[in-house]
mmCIF file of C-alpha atoms in Angstrom:
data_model
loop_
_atom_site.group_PDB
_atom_site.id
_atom_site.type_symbol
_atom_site.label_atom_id
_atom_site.label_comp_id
_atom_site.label_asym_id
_atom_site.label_seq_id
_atom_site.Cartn_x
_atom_site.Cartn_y
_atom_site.Cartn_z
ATOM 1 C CA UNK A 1 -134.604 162.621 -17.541
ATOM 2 C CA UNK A 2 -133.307 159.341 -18.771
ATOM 3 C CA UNK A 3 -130.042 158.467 -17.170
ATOM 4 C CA UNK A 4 -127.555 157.945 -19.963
ATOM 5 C CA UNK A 5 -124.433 155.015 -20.612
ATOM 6 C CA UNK A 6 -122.556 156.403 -17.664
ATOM 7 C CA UNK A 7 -124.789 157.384 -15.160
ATOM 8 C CA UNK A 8 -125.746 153.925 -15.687
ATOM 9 C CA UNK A 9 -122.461 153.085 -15.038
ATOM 10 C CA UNK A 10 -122.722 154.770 -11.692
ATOM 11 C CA UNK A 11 -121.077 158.063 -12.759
ATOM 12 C CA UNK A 12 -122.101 161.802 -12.715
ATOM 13 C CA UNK A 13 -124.061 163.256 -15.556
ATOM 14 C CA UNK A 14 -121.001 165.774 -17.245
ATOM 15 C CA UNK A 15 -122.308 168.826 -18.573
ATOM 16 C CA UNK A 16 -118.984 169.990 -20.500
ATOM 17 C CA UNK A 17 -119.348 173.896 -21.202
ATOM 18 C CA UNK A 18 -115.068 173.180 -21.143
ATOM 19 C CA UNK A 19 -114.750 172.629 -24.920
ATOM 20 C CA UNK A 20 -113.485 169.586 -26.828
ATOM 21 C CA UNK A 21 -111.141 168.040 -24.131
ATOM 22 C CA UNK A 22 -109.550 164.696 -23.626
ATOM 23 C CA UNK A 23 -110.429 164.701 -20.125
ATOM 24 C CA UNK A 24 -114.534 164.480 -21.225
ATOM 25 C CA UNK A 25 -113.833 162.332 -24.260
ATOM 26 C CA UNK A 26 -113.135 164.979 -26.558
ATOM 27 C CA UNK A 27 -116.165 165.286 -28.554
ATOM 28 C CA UNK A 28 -120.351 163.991 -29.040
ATOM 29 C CA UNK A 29 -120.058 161.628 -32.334
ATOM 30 C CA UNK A 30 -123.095 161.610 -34.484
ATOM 31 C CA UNK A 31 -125.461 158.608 -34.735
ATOM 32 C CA UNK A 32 -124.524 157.959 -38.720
ATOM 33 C CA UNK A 33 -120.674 157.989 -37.547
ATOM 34 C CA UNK A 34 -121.083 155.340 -35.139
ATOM 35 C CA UNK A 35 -123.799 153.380 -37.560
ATOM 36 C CA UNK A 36 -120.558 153.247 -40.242
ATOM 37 C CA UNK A 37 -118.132 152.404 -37.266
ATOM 38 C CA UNK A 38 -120.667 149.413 -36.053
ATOM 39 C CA UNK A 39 -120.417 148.311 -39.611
ATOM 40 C CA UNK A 40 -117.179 148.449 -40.071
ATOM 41 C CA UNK A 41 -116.143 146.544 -37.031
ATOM 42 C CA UNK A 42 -118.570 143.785 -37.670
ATOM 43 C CA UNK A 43 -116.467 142.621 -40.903
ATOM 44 C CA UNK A 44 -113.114 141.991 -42.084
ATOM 45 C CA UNK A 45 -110.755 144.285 -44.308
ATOM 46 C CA UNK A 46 -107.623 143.739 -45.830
ATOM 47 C CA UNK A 47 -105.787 146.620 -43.158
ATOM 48 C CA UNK A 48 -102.995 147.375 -45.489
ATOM 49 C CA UNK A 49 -105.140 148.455 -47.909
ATOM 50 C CA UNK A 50 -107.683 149.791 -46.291
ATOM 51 C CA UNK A 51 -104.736 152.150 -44.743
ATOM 52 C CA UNK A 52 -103.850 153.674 -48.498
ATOM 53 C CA UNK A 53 -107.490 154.038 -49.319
ATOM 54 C CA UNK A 54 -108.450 155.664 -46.220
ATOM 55 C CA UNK A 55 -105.459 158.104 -47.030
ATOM 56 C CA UNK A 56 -106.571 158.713 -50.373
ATOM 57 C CA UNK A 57 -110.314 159.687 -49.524
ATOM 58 C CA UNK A 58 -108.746 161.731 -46.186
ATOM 59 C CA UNK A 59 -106.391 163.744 -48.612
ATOM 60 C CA UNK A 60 -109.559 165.006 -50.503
ATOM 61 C CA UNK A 61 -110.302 167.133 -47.550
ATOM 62 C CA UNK A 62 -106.812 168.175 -46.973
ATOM 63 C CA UNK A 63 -105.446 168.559 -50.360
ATOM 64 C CA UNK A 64 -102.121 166.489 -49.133
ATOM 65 C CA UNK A 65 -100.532 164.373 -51.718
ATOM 66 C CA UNK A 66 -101.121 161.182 -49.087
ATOM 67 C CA UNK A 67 -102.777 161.077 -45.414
ATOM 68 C CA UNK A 68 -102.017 158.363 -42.686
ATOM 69 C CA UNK A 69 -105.218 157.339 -39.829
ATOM 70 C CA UNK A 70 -103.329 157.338 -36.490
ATOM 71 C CA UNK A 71 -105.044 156.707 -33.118
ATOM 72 C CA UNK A 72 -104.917 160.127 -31.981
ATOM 73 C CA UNK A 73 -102.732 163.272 -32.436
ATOM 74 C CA UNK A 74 -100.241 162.928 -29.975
ATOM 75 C CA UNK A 75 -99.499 159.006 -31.453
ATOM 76 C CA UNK A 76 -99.425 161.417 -34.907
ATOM 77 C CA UNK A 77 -96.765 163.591 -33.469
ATOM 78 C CA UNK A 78 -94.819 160.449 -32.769
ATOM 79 C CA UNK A 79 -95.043 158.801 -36.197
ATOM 80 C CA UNK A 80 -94.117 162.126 -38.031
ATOM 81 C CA UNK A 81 -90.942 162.557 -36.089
ATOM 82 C CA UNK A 82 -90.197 159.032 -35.665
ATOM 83 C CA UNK A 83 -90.576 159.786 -39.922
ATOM 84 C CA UNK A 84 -88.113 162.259 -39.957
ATOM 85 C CA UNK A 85 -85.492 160.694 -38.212
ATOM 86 C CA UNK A 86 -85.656 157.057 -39.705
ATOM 87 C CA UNK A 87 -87.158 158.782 -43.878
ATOM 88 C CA UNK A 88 -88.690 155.010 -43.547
ATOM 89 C CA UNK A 89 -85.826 153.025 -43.605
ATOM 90 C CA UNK A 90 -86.536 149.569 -42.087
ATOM 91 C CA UNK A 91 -83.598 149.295 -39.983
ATOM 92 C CA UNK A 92 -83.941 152.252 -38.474
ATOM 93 C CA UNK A 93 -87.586 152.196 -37.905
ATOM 94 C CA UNK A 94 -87.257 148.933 -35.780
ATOM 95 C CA UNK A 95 -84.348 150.884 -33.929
ATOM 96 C CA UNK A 96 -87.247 153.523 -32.655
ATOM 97 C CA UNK A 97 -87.586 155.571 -30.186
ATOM 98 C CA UNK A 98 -83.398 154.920 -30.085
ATOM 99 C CA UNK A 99 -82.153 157.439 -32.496
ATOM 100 C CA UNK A 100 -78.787 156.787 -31.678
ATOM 101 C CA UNK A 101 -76.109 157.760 -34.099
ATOM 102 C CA UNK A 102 -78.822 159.640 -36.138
ATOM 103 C CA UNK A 103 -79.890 163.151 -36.761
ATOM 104 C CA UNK A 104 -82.795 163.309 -34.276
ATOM 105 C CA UNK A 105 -83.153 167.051 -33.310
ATOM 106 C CA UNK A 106 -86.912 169.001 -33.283
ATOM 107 C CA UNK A 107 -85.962 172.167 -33.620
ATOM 108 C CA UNK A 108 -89.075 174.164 -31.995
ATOM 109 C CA UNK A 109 -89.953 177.848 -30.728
ATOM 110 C CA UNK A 110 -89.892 177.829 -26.293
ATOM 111 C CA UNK A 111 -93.164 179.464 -26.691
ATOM 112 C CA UNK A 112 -94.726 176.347 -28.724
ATOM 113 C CA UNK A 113 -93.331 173.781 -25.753
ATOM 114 C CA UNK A 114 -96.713 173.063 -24.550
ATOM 115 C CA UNK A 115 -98.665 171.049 -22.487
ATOM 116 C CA UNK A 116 -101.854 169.792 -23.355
ATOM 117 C CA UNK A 117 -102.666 167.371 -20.920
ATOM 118 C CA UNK A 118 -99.398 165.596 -21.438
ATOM 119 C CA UNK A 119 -96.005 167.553 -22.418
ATOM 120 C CA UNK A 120 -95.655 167.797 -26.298
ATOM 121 C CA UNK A 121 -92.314 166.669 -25.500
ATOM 122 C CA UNK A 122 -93.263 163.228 -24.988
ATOM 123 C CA UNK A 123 -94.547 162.408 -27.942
ATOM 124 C CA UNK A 124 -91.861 163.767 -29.889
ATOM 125 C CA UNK A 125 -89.455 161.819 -27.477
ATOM 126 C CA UNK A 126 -91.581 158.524 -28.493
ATOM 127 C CA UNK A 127 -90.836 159.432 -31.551
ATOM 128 C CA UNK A 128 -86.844 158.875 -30.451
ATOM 129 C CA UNK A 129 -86.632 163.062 -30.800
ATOM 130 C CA UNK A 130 -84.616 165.370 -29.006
ATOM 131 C CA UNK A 131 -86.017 168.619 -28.451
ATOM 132 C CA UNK A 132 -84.018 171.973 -29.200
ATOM 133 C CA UNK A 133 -86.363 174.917 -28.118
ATOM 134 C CA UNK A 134 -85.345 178.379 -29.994
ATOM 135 C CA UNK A 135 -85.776 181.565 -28.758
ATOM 136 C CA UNK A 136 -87.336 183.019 -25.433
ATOM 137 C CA UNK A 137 -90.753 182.088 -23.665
ATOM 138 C CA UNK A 138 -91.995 185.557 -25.277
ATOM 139 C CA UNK A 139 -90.074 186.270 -27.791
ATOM 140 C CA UNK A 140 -88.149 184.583 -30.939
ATOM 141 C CA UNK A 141 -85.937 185.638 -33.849
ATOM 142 C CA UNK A 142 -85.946 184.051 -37.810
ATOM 143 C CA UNK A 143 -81.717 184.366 -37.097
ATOM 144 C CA UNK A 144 -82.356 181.887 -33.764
ATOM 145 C CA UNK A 145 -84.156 179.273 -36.014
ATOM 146 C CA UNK A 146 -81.558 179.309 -38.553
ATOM 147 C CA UNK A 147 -78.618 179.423 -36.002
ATOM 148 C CA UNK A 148 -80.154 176.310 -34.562
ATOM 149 C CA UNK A 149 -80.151 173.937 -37.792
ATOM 150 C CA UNK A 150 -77.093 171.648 -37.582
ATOM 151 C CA UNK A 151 -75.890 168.127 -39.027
ATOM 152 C CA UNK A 152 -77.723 166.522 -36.044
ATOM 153 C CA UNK A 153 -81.452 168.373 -36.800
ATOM 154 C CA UNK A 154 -83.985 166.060 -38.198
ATOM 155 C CA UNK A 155 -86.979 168.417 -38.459
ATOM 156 C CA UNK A 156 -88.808 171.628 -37.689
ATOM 157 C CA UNK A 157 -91.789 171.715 -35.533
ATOM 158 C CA UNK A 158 -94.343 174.117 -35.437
ATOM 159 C CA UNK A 159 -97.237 173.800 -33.017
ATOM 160 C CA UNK A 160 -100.548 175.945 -33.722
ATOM 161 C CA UNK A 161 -102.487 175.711 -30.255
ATOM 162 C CA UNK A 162 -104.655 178.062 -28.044
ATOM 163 C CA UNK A 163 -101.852 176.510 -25.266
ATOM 164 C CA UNK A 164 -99.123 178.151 -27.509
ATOM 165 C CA UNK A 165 -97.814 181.783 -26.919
ATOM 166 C CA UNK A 166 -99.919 183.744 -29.099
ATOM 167 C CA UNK A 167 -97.686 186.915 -29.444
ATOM 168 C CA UNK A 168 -93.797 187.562 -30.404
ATOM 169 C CA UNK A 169 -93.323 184.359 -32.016
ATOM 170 C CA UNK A 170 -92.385 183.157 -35.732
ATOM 171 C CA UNK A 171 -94.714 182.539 -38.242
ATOM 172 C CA UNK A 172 -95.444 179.323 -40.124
ATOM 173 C CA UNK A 173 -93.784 181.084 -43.609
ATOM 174 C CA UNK A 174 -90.420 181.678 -41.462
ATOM 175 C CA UNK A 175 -90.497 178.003 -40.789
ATOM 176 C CA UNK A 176 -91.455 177.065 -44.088
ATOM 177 C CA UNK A 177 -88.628 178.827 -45.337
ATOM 178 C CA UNK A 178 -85.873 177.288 -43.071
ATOM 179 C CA UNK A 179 -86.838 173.798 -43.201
ATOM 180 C CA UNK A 180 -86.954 174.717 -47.626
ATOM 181 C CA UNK A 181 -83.442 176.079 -47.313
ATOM 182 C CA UNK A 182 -82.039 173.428 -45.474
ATOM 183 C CA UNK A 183 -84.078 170.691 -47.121
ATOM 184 C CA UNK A 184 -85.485 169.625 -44.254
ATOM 185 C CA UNK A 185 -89.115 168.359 -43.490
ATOM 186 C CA UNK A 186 -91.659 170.733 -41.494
ATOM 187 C CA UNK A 187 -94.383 169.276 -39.213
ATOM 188 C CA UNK A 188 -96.938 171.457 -37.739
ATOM 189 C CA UNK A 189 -99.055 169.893 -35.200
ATOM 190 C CA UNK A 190 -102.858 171.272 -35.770
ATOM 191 C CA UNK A 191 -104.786 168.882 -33.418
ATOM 192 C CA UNK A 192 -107.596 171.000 -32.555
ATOM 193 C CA UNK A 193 -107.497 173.284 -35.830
ATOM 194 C CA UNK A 194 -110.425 173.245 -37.862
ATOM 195 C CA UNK A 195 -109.166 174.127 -41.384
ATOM 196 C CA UNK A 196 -107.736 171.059 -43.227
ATOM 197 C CA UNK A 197 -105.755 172.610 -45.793
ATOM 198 C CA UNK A 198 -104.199 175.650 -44.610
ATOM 199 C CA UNK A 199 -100.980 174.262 -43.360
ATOM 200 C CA UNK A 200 -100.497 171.617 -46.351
ATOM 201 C CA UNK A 201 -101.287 174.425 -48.642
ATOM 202 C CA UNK A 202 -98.601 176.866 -46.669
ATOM 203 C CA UNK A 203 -96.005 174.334 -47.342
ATOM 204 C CA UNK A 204 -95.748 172.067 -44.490
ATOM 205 C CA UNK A 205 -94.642 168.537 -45.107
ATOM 206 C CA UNK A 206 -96.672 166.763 -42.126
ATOM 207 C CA UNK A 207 -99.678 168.065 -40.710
ATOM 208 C CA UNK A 208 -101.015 166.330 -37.741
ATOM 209 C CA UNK A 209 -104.959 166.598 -36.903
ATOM 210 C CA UNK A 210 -107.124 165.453 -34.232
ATOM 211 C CA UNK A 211 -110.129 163.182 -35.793
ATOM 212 C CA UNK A 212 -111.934 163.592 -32.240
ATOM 213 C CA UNK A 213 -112.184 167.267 -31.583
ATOM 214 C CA UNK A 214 -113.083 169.657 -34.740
ATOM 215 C CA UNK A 215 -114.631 167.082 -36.390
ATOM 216 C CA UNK A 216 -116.166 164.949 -34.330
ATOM 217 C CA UNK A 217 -114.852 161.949 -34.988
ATOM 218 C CA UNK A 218 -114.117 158.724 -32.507
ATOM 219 C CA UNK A 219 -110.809 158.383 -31.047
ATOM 220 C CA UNK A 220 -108.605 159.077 -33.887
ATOM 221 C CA UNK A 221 -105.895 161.655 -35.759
ATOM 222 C CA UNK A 222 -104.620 161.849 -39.166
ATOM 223 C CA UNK A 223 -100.958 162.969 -40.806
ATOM 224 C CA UNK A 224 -101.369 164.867 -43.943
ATOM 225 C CA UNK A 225 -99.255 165.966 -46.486
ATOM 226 C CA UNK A 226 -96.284 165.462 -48.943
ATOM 227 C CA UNK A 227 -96.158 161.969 -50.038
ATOM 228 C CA UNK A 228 -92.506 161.030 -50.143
ATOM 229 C CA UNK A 229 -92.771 161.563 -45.859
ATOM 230 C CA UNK A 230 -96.438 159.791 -45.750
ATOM 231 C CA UNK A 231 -94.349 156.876 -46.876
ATOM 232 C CA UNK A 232 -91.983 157.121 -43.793
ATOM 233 C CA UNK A 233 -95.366 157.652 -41.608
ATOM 234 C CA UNK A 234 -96.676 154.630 -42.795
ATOM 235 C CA UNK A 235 -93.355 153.002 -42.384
ATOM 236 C CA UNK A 236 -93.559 153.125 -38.638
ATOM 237 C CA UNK A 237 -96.622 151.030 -38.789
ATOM 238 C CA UNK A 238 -94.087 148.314 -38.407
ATOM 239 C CA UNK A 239 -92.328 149.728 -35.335
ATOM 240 C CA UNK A 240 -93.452 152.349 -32.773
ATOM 241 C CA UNK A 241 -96.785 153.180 -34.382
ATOM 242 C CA UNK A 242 -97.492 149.630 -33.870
ATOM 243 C CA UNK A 243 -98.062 150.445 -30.141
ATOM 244 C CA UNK A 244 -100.455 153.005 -31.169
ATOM 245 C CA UNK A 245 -102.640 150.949 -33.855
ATOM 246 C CA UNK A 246 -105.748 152.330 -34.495
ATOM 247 C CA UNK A 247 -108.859 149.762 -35.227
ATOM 248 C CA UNK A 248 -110.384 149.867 -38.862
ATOM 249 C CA UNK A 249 -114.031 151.053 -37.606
ATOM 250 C CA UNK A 250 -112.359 154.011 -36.542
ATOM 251 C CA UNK A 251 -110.653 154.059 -39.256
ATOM 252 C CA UNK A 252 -114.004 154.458 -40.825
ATOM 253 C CA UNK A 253 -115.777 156.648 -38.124
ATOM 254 C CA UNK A 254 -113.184 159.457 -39.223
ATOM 255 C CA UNK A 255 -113.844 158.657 -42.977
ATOM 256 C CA UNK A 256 -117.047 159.331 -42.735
ATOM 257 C CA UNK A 257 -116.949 162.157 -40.148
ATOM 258 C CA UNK A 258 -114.555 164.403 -42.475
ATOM 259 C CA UNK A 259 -117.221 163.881 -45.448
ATOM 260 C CA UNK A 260 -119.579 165.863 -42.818
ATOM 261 C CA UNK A 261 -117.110 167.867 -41.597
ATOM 262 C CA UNK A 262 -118.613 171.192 -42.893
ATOM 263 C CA UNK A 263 -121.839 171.006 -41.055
ATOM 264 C CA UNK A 264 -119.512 169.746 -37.813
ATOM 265 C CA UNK A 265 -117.505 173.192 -38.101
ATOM 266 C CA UNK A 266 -120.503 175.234 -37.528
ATOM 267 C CA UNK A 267 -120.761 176.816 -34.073
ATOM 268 C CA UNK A 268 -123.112 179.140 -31.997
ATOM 269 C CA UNK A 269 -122.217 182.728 -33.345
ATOM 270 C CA UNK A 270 -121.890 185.903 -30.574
ATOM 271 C CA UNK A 271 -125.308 186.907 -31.021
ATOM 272 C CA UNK A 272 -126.684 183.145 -29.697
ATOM 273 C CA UNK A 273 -125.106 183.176 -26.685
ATOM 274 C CA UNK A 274 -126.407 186.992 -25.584
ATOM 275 C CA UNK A 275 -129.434 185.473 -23.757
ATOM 276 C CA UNK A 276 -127.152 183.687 -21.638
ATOM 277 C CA UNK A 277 -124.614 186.402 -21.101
ATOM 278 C CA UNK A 278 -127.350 188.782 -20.039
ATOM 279 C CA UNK A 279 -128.820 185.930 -17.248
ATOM 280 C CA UNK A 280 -125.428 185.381 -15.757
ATOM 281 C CA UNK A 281 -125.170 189.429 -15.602
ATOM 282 C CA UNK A 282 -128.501 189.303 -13.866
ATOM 283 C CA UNK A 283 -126.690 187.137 -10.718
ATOM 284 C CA UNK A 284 -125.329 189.013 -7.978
ATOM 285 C CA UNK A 285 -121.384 188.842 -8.104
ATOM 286 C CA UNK A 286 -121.038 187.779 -12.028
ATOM 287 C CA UNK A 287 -120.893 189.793 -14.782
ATOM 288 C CA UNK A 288 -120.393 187.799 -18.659
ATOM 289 C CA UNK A 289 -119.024 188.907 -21.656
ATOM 290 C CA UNK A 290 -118.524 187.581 -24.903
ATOM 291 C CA UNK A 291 -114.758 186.514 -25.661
ATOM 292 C CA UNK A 292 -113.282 185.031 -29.254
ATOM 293 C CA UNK A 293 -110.900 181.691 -28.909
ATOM 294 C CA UNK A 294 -107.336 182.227 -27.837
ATOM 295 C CA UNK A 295 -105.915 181.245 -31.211
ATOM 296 C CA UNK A 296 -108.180 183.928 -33.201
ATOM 297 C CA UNK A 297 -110.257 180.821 -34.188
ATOM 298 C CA UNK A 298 -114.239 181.447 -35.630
ATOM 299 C CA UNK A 299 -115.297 180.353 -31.729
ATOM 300 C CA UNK A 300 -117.107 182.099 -29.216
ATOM 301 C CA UNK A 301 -117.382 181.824 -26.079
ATOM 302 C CA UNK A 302 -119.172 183.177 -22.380
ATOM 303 C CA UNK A 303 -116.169 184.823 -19.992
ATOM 304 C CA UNK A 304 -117.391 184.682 -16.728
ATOM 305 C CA UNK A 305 -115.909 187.511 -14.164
ATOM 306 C CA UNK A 306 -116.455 186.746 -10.682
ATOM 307 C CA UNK A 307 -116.232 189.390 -8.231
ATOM 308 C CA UNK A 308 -115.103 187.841 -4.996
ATOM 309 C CA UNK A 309 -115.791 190.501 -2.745
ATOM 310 C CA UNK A 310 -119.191 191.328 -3.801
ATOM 311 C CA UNK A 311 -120.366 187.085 -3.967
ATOM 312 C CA UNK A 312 -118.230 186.228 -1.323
ATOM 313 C CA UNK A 313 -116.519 183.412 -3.011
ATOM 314 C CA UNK A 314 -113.902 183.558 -5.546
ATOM 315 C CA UNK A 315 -113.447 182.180 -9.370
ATOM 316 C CA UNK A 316 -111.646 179.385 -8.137
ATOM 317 C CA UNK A 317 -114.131 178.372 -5.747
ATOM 318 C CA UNK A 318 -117.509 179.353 -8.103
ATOM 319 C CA UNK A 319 -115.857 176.601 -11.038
ATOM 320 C CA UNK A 320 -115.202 174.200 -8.228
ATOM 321 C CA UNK A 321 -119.006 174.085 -6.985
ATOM 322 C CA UNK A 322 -120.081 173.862 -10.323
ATOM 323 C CA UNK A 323 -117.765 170.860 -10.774
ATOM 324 C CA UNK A 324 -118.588 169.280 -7.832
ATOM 325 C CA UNK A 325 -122.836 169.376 -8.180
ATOM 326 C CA UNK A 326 -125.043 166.636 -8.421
ATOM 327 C CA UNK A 327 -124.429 166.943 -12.375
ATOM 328 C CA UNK A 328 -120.587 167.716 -13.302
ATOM 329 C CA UNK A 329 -120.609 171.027 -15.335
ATOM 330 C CA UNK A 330 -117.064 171.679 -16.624
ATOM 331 C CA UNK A 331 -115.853 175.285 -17.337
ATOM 332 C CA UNK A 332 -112.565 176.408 -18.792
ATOM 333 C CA UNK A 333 -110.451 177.100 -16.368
ATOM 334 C CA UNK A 334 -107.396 178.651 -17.911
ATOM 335 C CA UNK A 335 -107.770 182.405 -16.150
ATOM 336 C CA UNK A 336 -109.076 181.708 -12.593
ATOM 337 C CA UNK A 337 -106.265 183.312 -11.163
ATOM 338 C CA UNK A 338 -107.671 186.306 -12.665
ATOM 339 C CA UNK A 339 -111.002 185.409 -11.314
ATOM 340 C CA UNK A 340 -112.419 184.271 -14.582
ATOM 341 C CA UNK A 341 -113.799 181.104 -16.032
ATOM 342 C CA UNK A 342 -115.280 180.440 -19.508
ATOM 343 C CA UNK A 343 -118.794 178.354 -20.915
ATOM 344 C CA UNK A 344 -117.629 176.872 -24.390
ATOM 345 C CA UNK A 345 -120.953 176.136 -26.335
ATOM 346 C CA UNK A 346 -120.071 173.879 -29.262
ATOM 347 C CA UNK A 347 -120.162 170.741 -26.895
ATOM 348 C CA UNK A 348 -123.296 171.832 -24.699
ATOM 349 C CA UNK A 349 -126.281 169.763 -25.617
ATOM 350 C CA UNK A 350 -130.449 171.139 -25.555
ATOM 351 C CA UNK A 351 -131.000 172.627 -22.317
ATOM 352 C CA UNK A 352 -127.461 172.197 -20.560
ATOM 353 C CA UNK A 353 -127.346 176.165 -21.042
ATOM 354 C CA UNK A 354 -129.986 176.802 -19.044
ATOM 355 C CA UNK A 355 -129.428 174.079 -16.665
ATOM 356 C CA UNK A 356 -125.708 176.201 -16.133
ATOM 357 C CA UNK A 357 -127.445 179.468 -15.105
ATOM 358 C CA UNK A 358 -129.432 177.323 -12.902
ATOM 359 C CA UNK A 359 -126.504 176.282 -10.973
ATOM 360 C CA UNK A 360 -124.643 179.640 -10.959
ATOM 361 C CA UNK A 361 -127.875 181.087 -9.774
ATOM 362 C CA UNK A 362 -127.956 178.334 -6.759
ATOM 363 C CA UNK A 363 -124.164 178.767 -5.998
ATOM 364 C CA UNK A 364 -124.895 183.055 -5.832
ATOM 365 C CA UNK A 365 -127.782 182.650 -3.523
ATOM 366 C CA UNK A 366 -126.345 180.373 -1.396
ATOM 367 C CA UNK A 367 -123.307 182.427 -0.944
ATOM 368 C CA UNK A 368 -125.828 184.676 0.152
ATOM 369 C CA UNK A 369 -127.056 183.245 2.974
#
């Protein structure tokens, strides 16, 4: 097989069966993305305008009054609070990430105070936030949101993420509701969520997206939504967002990637992936069901039970040998302490499938012997 860019490079071959993580590069662009970012980059463009058109032809997919390109979510995160605190205003948006003297307080839910490879908090801290958290790591009130709001709150933050707590926790209309009452903005950060309008359309005032995961864009994110606080995104373009610039041909790459983004959506159904489940069955010491995304999202994906005392070698060791092959295969790896691992298909390419069974078949017999 032809050795691609990196193998040429002198790395592995990475077969990611992880999903559409920053630590593989997030996501496979297509060849007419990168065509339009090659163009792009090989001519010049007025940036400040190509900024407002890009967020006009963004906000026909989201159905927000205005949208902003940033260089990734997290940077998004950072420009939307950073928007909150300073509403735009020049002096205060050079005085980022000091919010000194100003209302700077994200009031969130403990259960939403993630980590996706990097603590949410730090992006909202870039942003010159403070963090309040509200309620317990299980379980929150509507009264502990409101009892939280103060003269020092800037915002409400509401994070929709498989990493999140999935149960006992408010709902995006209870936030809605506060941040309305107390006329204060709402920002929900979406990264990895698929459906572009939802949130706008539930009433949030800044939506923050991934480019690079659902829709398969190069390295980029987008803020979405009312356009009175798209003006105080855009505003930080000439303070802390200007660490976090994003180039105009990816500027372009997401353009174009959103006007595909319904054919970039679609992914292997439970009934594709029963051929596989039944092979990895077939292996002494595995047995693989079918399991729906955390965050009740249209994915599917293989769960792989391993049963230590029948293979001889646990979860935690089966994901590590697959890791460490002659070709990289990446699983999820979220439950091995309960001796599970998961195959995501939407970022497998032809054959890596059967190439995976391959291995797991390898690593079972040689346990064996």
């Amino acid at each position: 097989m032809e050795q691609n860019i990196y193998q040429r490079l002198g790395l592995k071959r990475v077969i990611n069966a992880c999903g559409k993580m920053t630590i593989l590069g997030v996501s496979s662009v297509a060849p007419e993305v990168m065509q339009a970012t090659t163009e792009a980059a090989s001519a010049f463009v007025e940036i400040d305008k190509l900024v407002d058109r890009a967020g006009e032809l963004v906000s026909r997919h989201t159905g927000g009054e205005d949208s902003y390109i940033t260089s990734c979510a997290s940077a998004g995160i950072a420009i939307a609070v950073a928007a909150a605190i300073t509403r735009g205003r020049p002096e205060q948006v050079a005085m980022m990430p000091d919010s000194s003297g100003l209302a700077n307080e994200v009031l969130m839910l403990r259960g939403h105070n993630i980590d996706y490879g990097a603590p949410i908090t730090s992006a909202i801290r870039l942003g010159g936030g403070k963090v309040v958290e509200v309620g317990s790591s299980n379980l929150a009130a509507r009264w502990q949101l409101e009892r939280a709001v103060s003269e020092r709150t800037a915002a409400l933050l509401y994070v929709k993420s498989h990493h999140c707590v999935q149960k006992g926790m408010l709902s995006i209309a209870d936030f809605v509701q506060v941040a309305r009452a107390h006329s204060l903005p709402l920002i929900v950060d979406a990264a990895a969520e698929e459906d572009l309008r939802q949130w706008v359309a539930q009433g949030a005032d800044m939506v923050v997206y991934s480019g690079a995961k659902a829709f398969n864009a190069p390295t980029s994110g987008l803020i979405t939504g009312k356009r009175s606080w798209l003006a105080a995104c855009k505003a930080q373009h000439y303070g802390i967002a200007r660490a976090m610039k994003i180039g105009k041909e990816n500027m372009v790459g997401l353009i174009v990637s959103l006007d595909r983004y319904e054919d970039a959506r679609q992914a292997p159904d439970a009934d594709a992936l029963r051929p596989a489940v039944a092979a990895i069955s077939a292996l002494r010491g595995l047995h693989a069901d079918i399991e729906q995304d955390e965050a009740g999202r249209a994915i599917w994906r293989i769960r792989v039970h391993v049963d230590a005392d029948a293979l001889g070698l646990d979860a935690r060791e089966v994901e590590a040998q697959l890791r460490e092959g002659d070709i990289a295969i990446y699983a999820r790896r979220y439950f091995l302490h309960e001796g599970v691992f998961s195959l995501d298909p939407r970022t497998l390419g032809e054959g890596d499938m059967a190439l995976i069974v391959a291995r797991l078949k390898e690593i079972t017999q040689h346990a064996a012997d």
